[in-house]
XYZ file of C-alpha atoms in Angstrom:
469
model
C 79.897 144.868 129.802
C 83.254 143.972 128.829
C 86.196 145.667 130.672
C 90.011 145.629 131.049
C 90.273 145.004 127.124
C 93.770 145.317 125.713
C 95.775 144.046 122.575
C 98.708 141.784 122.352
C 100.752 141.140 119.372
C 102.333 137.543 118.749
C 103.395 135.504 115.698
C 101.151 132.818 115.968
C 97.723 132.031 117.979
C 96.496 128.458 118.513
C 92.904 128.206 119.732
C 92.559 125.191 121.742
C 95.171 122.855 123.625
C 93.824 119.444 122.641
C 96.490 116.778 121.228
C 96.446 119.050 117.786
C 96.438 122.390 119.365
C 99.493 121.964 122.019
C 101.454 119.752 119.529
C 101.187 122.729 116.981
C 101.818 125.055 119.281
C 104.898 123.358 120.795
C 106.047 122.801 117.113
C 105.387 126.290 116.248
C 107.715 127.237 119.016
C 110.728 125.421 118.192
C 110.585 126.829 114.742
C 111.238 130.079 116.546
C 107.613 131.579 116.342
C 106.036 133.533 119.524
C 102.964 131.435 120.643
C 99.791 131.795 122.410
C 97.370 129.039 123.290
C 93.901 129.958 123.862
C 92.075 127.132 125.724
C 88.436 127.751 127.461
C 88.675 124.260 129.277
C 91.575 122.105 130.297
C 94.780 121.742 128.677
C 95.402 118.420 126.764
C 91.446 119.121 125.560
C 88.712 116.197 125.367
C 91.209 113.554 124.659
C 93.563 113.536 127.705
C 90.709 115.066 130.126
C 87.416 113.066 128.866
C 88.161 110.978 126.158
C 91.072 108.792 125.033
C 93.519 108.544 128.035
C 90.701 108.125 131.040
C 88.362 105.882 128.885
C 91.483 103.497 127.989
C 92.182 103.570 131.616
C 88.657 102.325 132.411
C 89.109 99.828 129.881
C 92.484 98.434 131.281
C 91.051 98.070 134.503
C 87.928 96.244 133.528
C 90.118 94.178 131.516
C 92.228 93.473 135.144
C 89.073 92.630 136.909
C 87.833 90.093 134.275
C 91.058 88.256 134.269
C 91.219 88.334 137.789
C 88.188 86.136 137.464
C 88.594 84.196 134.846
C 92.130 82.650 134.930
C 90.957 79.125 135.728
C 92.658 77.817 132.820
C 96.229 78.737 133.935
C 95.268 77.087 137.335
C 94.488 80.396 138.915
C 91.589 80.859 141.112
C 90.903 84.046 142.740
C 87.783 84.139 145.241
C 85.825 87.398 146.427
C 87.093 89.494 143.797
C 85.917 93.070 144.368
C 85.711 96.300 142.707
C 86.422 99.721 144.587
C 85.308 101.919 141.897
C 85.548 105.338 143.429
C 89.386 104.224 144.018
C 89.115 103.082 140.170
C 88.280 106.830 139.620
C 90.503 108.326 141.755
C 93.406 106.278 139.788
C 91.877 107.451 136.765
C 92.219 110.780 137.955
C 95.672 110.742 138.737
C 96.647 109.129 134.921
C 94.978 112.302 133.472
C 96.635 114.916 135.794
C 99.834 113.294 135.428
C 99.328 113.690 131.675
C 97.989 117.289 131.822
C 100.539 118.417 133.884
C 103.092 117.261 131.668
C 101.462 119.463 128.862
C 101.486 122.310 130.871
C 105.023 121.878 131.645
C 105.903 121.144 128.036
C 104.440 124.378 127.252
C 106.084 126.156 129.962
C 109.330 124.768 129.075
C 108.914 125.918 125.204
C 107.992 129.721 126.257
C 104.419 129.492 125.081
C 101.794 131.936 126.546
C 98.734 130.238 127.874
C 95.518 132.086 128.092
C 92.095 130.778 129.506
C 89.225 131.507 127.858
C 86.957 131.761 124.953
C 88.169 133.086 121.333
C 86.281 134.636 118.616
C 87.535 136.405 115.605
C 87.085 140.012 115.400
C 89.226 140.429 112.314
C 91.012 138.438 109.879
C 94.262 138.813 111.991
C 92.704 139.362 115.331
C 90.896 137.579 118.171
C 89.163 138.633 121.186
C 89.625 136.098 124.136
C 86.788 136.293 126.718
C 87.263 135.402 130.293
C 84.614 136.232 132.799
C 84.084 140.093 132.787
C 87.522 140.750 131.083
C 88.282 140.299 127.742
C 91.830 140.735 125.672
C 92.968 140.783 121.896
C 95.650 139.074 120.110
C 96.647 140.509 116.834
C 98.686 137.621 114.977
C 100.474 136.848 111.957
C 99.181 133.330 111.792
C 96.359 131.328 113.767
C 95.910 127.888 114.031
C 92.334 126.932 115.014
C 92.064 123.335 117.099
C 89.023 123.320 118.828
C 88.339 119.820 118.369
C 84.490 118.187 118.787
C 81.643 117.490 120.892
C 79.197 114.753 121.491
C 75.995 114.794 119.619
C 72.956 115.293 121.576
C 70.055 113.569 120.143
C 66.738 115.881 120.408
C 64.730 113.364 121.920
C 67.675 112.270 124.533
C 68.451 115.515 126.211
C 71.690 115.449 128.408
C 70.586 114.767 132.066
C 71.847 113.056 135.034
C 70.346 109.970 133.550
C 70.952 110.713 129.510
C 74.580 110.858 129.254
C 77.479 111.133 126.578
C 80.790 109.660 126.823
C 81.873 112.349 129.197
C 79.249 111.539 131.654
C 79.834 107.654 131.817
C 83.535 108.169 132.433
C 82.490 110.461 135.744
C 79.909 108.058 136.680
C 80.564 107.419 140.702
C 78.807 103.860 140.598
C 79.088 100.873 138.334
C 75.600 100.858 136.924
C 73.288 97.772 136.954
C 71.808 98.118 133.845
C 72.814 100.771 130.819
C 71.329 101.156 127.341
C 73.794 102.327 124.739
C 72.687 104.163 121.805
C 75.117 104.033 118.971
C 77.477 100.595 118.082
C 80.407 103.013 116.611
C 83.682 102.712 118.695
C 82.946 104.781 121.506
C 79.621 102.747 122.314
C 81.182 99.467 121.837
C 84.401 100.541 124.278
C 82.621 101.922 127.205
C 79.947 99.227 126.646
C 82.469 96.387 126.909
C 84.102 97.921 129.676
C 81.548 98.602 131.693
C 79.981 94.987 131.051
C 83.590 93.710 132.095
C 82.650 95.308 135.590
C 79.365 93.517 135.695
C 77.198 95.884 134.391
C 74.165 94.485 131.885
C 74.358 96.229 128.843
C 72.198 96.627 125.706
C 73.535 98.339 122.792
C 71.113 99.900 120.386
C 72.411 100.405 116.971
C 70.963 102.042 113.830
C 73.126 100.351 111.079
C 73.029 96.522 110.231
C 76.253 96.013 112.286
C 78.128 97.414 115.272
C 81.389 98.733 113.856
C 80.024 99.387 110.454
C 83.223 100.993 109.185
C 85.192 97.517 110.036
C 85.557 94.527 108.505
C 82.736 91.851 109.125
C 85.106 89.405 110.211
C 86.848 91.441 112.737
C 83.848 92.501 113.862
C 82.599 89.257 114.407
C 85.510 88.508 116.827
C 83.981 91.620 118.830
C 80.636 90.391 118.594
C 81.581 86.854 120.057
C 83.223 88.487 123.209
C 80.737 90.920 123.994
C 78.140 87.916 123.864
C 80.375 86.193 126.394
C 80.304 89.325 128.717
C 76.396 89.301 128.490
C 76.093 92.243 126.287
C 72.733 92.436 124.063
C 73.150 93.874 120.702
C 70.121 95.120 118.641
C 70.921 96.311 114.940
C 68.472 98.292 112.793
C 67.334 99.655 116.081
C 66.184 103.192 116.023
C 65.762 104.997 119.523
C 62.743 107.021 119.947
C 62.582 108.642 123.476
C 63.456 108.192 126.761
C 61.217 108.407 130.088
C 63.445 109.477 132.999
C 63.002 108.407 136.723
C 64.655 109.313 139.603
C 66.727 106.105 139.611
C 66.636 105.047 136.102
C 65.277 105.644 132.683
C 62.873 103.722 130.214
C 64.317 103.654 126.808
C 61.996 103.020 123.901
C 63.212 101.842 120.560
C 61.712 100.581 117.143
C 63.877 97.599 116.317
C 62.962 96.164 112.624
C 59.806 97.815 112.779
C 58.847 96.518 116.193
C 58.346 99.015 119.569
C 60.300 97.930 122.594
C 61.341 99.268 125.789
C 64.177 98.860 128.050
C 64.729 99.464 131.553
C 68.306 101.098 132.886
C 69.723 103.034 135.383
C 71.824 105.184 132.647
C 71.458 105.733 128.901
C 74.828 106.431 127.358
C 74.390 108.280 123.611
C 77.019 107.817 121.501
C 76.018 108.790 117.861
C 79.075 110.556 116.870
C 80.623 114.278 117.321
C 80.240 117.395 115.947
C 82.941 119.878 114.843
C 83.372 122.730 117.778
C 83.174 125.730 115.053
C 80.158 127.743 116.614
C 80.756 130.940 117.894
C 84.176 131.339 116.415
C 83.003 134.041 114.255
C 84.229 132.227 111.104
C 81.338 133.388 108.869
C 82.548 137.030 109.581
C 86.028 136.597 108.311
C 84.861 134.663 105.453
C 86.553 131.239 106.179
C 85.028 128.530 104.078
C 83.048 125.433 105.383
C 81.695 122.372 104.173
C 77.916 120.870 104.036
C 78.941 119.034 107.296
C 80.322 122.315 108.950
C 83.931 121.597 108.591
C 86.344 123.833 107.959
C 87.983 123.293 104.230
C 91.792 123.262 104.280
C 94.525 122.560 101.613
C 97.530 120.025 102.134
C 99.028 122.546 104.260
C 95.897 122.843 106.539
C 95.678 126.318 105.554
C 92.068 128.037 105.197
C 90.685 130.113 102.079
C 91.889 133.252 104.400
C 95.497 133.998 104.642
C 97.109 133.111 107.874
C 94.459 131.164 109.426
C 94.802 127.360 109.669
C 92.645 124.544 110.971
C 93.292 121.004 112.024
C 91.953 117.836 113.731
C 88.223 117.142 114.374
C 86.938 120.374 112.761
C 88.542 119.665 109.087
C 87.579 116.732 106.754
C 88.808 113.106 107.649
C 88.413 110.868 110.829
C 88.272 112.335 113.857
C 91.363 110.981 115.513
C 93.804 112.442 118.047
C 96.594 111.256 116.351
C 95.427 112.855 112.951
C 95.276 116.142 114.813
C 98.848 116.043 116.364
C 99.947 115.012 112.911
C 98.175 118.026 111.364
C 99.360 120.167 113.886
C 102.940 119.461 113.166
C 102.222 120.389 109.307
C 100.539 123.364 109.986
C 103.452 124.721 112.323
C 105.955 123.697 109.820
C 103.963 125.503 107.010
C 103.624 128.618 108.895
C 107.451 128.627 109.247
C 107.710 128.195 105.264
C 108.599 124.341 105.340
C 107.279 122.307 102.281
C 105.413 119.973 104.894
C 101.973 118.570 103.443
C 99.762 116.246 104.844
C 99.724 112.348 103.464
C 97.651 109.919 104.950
C 98.231 106.790 103.403
C 99.670 105.419 106.542
C 97.535 106.755 109.379
C 95.877 104.154 111.462
C 92.310 103.637 113.271
C 91.978 101.692 116.114
C 89.001 100.269 118.517
C 90.137 99.144 122.167
C 87.521 96.838 121.861
C 87.999 93.219 123.098
C 89.414 92.109 121.012
C 91.429 95.393 119.688
C 91.096 96.030 116.268
C 93.239 98.214 113.999
C 93.615 98.963 110.218
C 95.861 101.032 108.269
C 96.064 102.025 104.378
C 93.777 100.017 102.380
C 91.269 97.441 102.789
C 91.407 94.511 100.164
C 87.865 95.972 99.022
C 89.293 99.371 98.686
C 92.379 98.290 97.032
C 90.398 96.369 94.386
C 88.088 99.571 93.961
C 91.394 101.704 93.246
C 92.442 99.142 90.389
C 94.811 96.965 92.302
C 95.419 93.602 91.691
C 95.980 92.281 94.982
C 97.186 89.331 96.677
C 96.003 88.822 100.621
C 97.848 87.179 103.508
C 96.287 86.137 106.457
C 97.678 84.265 110.054
C 95.821 83.372 112.935
C 96.665 84.325 116.531
C 95.926 80.655 117.373
C 99.274 79.700 115.568
C 101.413 82.234 117.431
C 103.240 80.920 120.583
C 102.878 84.380 122.457
C 99.136 84.358 121.661
C 98.903 80.714 123.250
C 100.987 81.548 126.086
C 98.915 84.895 126.976
C 95.597 82.553 126.506
C 94.232 84.743 123.957
C 93.840 83.284 120.815
C 91.137 85.108 119.004
C 92.128 87.286 116.112
C 94.028 87.457 113.066
C 96.361 89.570 111.071
C 95.529 90.454 107.225
C 98.220 91.961 104.725
C 97.043 93.502 101.368
C 99.659 93.752 98.950
C 100.183 94.331 95.143
C 100.454 91.316 93.094
C 102.747 92.188 90.705
C 105.896 93.528 93.579
C 104.468 92.461 97.078
C 104.013 96.239 97.731
C 102.186 96.672 101.106
C 98.803 98.485 100.563
C 97.097 98.169 103.744
C 96.698 95.727 106.993
C 94.036 94.972 109.352
C 94.519 93.246 112.784
C 91.936 91.817 115.045
C 93.197 90.516 118.373
C 95.318 91.240 121.466
C 97.865 93.923 121.020
C 96.481 95.218 117.400
C 96.697 98.878 118.887
C 100.536 98.354 119.513
C 101.165 96.341 116.554
C 99.635 98.517 113.530
C 102.372 100.763 113.968
C 104.988 98.627 112.617
C 102.738 97.922 109.368
C 101.819 101.414 108.945
C 105.870 102.341 108.962
C 106.051 99.794 106.075
C 103.407 101.277 104.325
C 104.745 104.739 104.571
C 108.394 103.300 103.786
C 106.959 101.733 100.678
C 107.801 98.276 101.853
C 107.276 94.829 100.180
C 105.554 91.791 102.004
C 109.422 90.311 101.272
C 110.746 93.230 103.330
C 108.918 92.250 106.178
C 109.083 88.506 105.841
C 112.934 89.094 106.093
C 112.945 91.241 109.075
C 113.964 89.275 112.230
C 111.137 89.423 114.893
C 111.736 88.622 118.387
C 110.429 85.173 119.317
C 108.109 84.709 121.123
C 106.105 87.645 120.763
C 102.936 88.837 119.016
C 105.041 91.112 116.621
C 106.168 87.840 115.001
C 102.533 87.433 113.626
C 103.456 90.044 111.101
C 106.132 88.043 109.974
C 104.328 85.061 109.768
C 101.422 86.929 107.699
C 103.879 88.230 105.153
C 105.010 84.697 104.286
C 101.566 83.845 103.836
C 101.308 86.623 101.364
C 104.460 85.471 99.536
C 102.997 81.884 99.271
C 105.546 80.401 101.726
C 104.065 80.054 105.324
C 106.023 78.067 107.952
C 103.657 77.906 110.839
C 100.113 77.105 108.948
C 99.707 74.815 106.222
C 99.494 76.297 102.759
């Protein structure tokens, strides 16, 4: 029985406090709204607690561990390099705590009420929040749904101590000797590469013809090369069939190009995608329209078909990216406040923190041609950049896709060290309607990886300095 129910009236309710929800709440409060945030888990959502941030902390630690053992070319030899994984996990936790505490502080500073509990709609303008044996009701003028997504569970691979999702992988208490990764998308490649860096024998099973199928083949080839160097085995066109669990490990059965095979490991990490967290919200009852994939339909202001209800992030169409959710959160908050804000995804970047990193923004060469553009492409290798050479990390390239008639930048792809940071300049260039000439005429500091953008633009213009035409 639910007891202690009461009703509070607010301007805006935000369901979910991940990178979309808490940003939306802060922007709405800045615009003068009385805001309440409902979160059933931890502030910061998946991204800060069990996703983007802890995984990148683990990846950074893996790189440092590898570098400590592999810097002989620089004259550096380190003997008896060891890893205290429990201490690493403590450090990773401290990174997460700093960020989630920061979110709590920001919400408090903006006078935003935070309510712990699980929300569901009871009317088009009212939700009930259940917390334990108590519940409360919130009547609102506007609501922003930002409930994120969860890992997809395969029926034949039910979650357990040995069959784990990315959340479970980030919480392991020891470095596995062997790990099978089902799914060669960005999560599987990132975490598989990180554990391989710590010494785990990793096998990746990918159903399509290549890992990272959404990325350019030449970019992916660099990642495959590094994975092979780390001892990772990759099987493509591989369909996982089932798993036998033991107290000390698992045996994964798979069909690979028509042949049955079995793989023994300590753990099997399942990374085959994510599903939107829309169940249990009672959206059908209030008439919110959904897509066939279970995503919420929204317009350019993140409005649903129900007046006053907005949706952002992983639960709406488009890539499931934290920065997309944050961007949409600001748009929704501004739309509620009467601003003429609309989403415009022309410059939204996608990054894989693989080794080397991959990043892309705007259109690929193929996409640009499909849209009817006559394009000119410039490509420049990291191996011709002084900073990359001094970092002893020269695998990679940058590619700019420009409109042939005037050099307008349509898209960019980077594979190499620092790609995740370098892509921002090119995203800005696309958003600002800049040309290859604009980038080439921008003086870049030397020696930096950032110079590669200038050099690539010069290639697109037909006047490269540091590579032969």
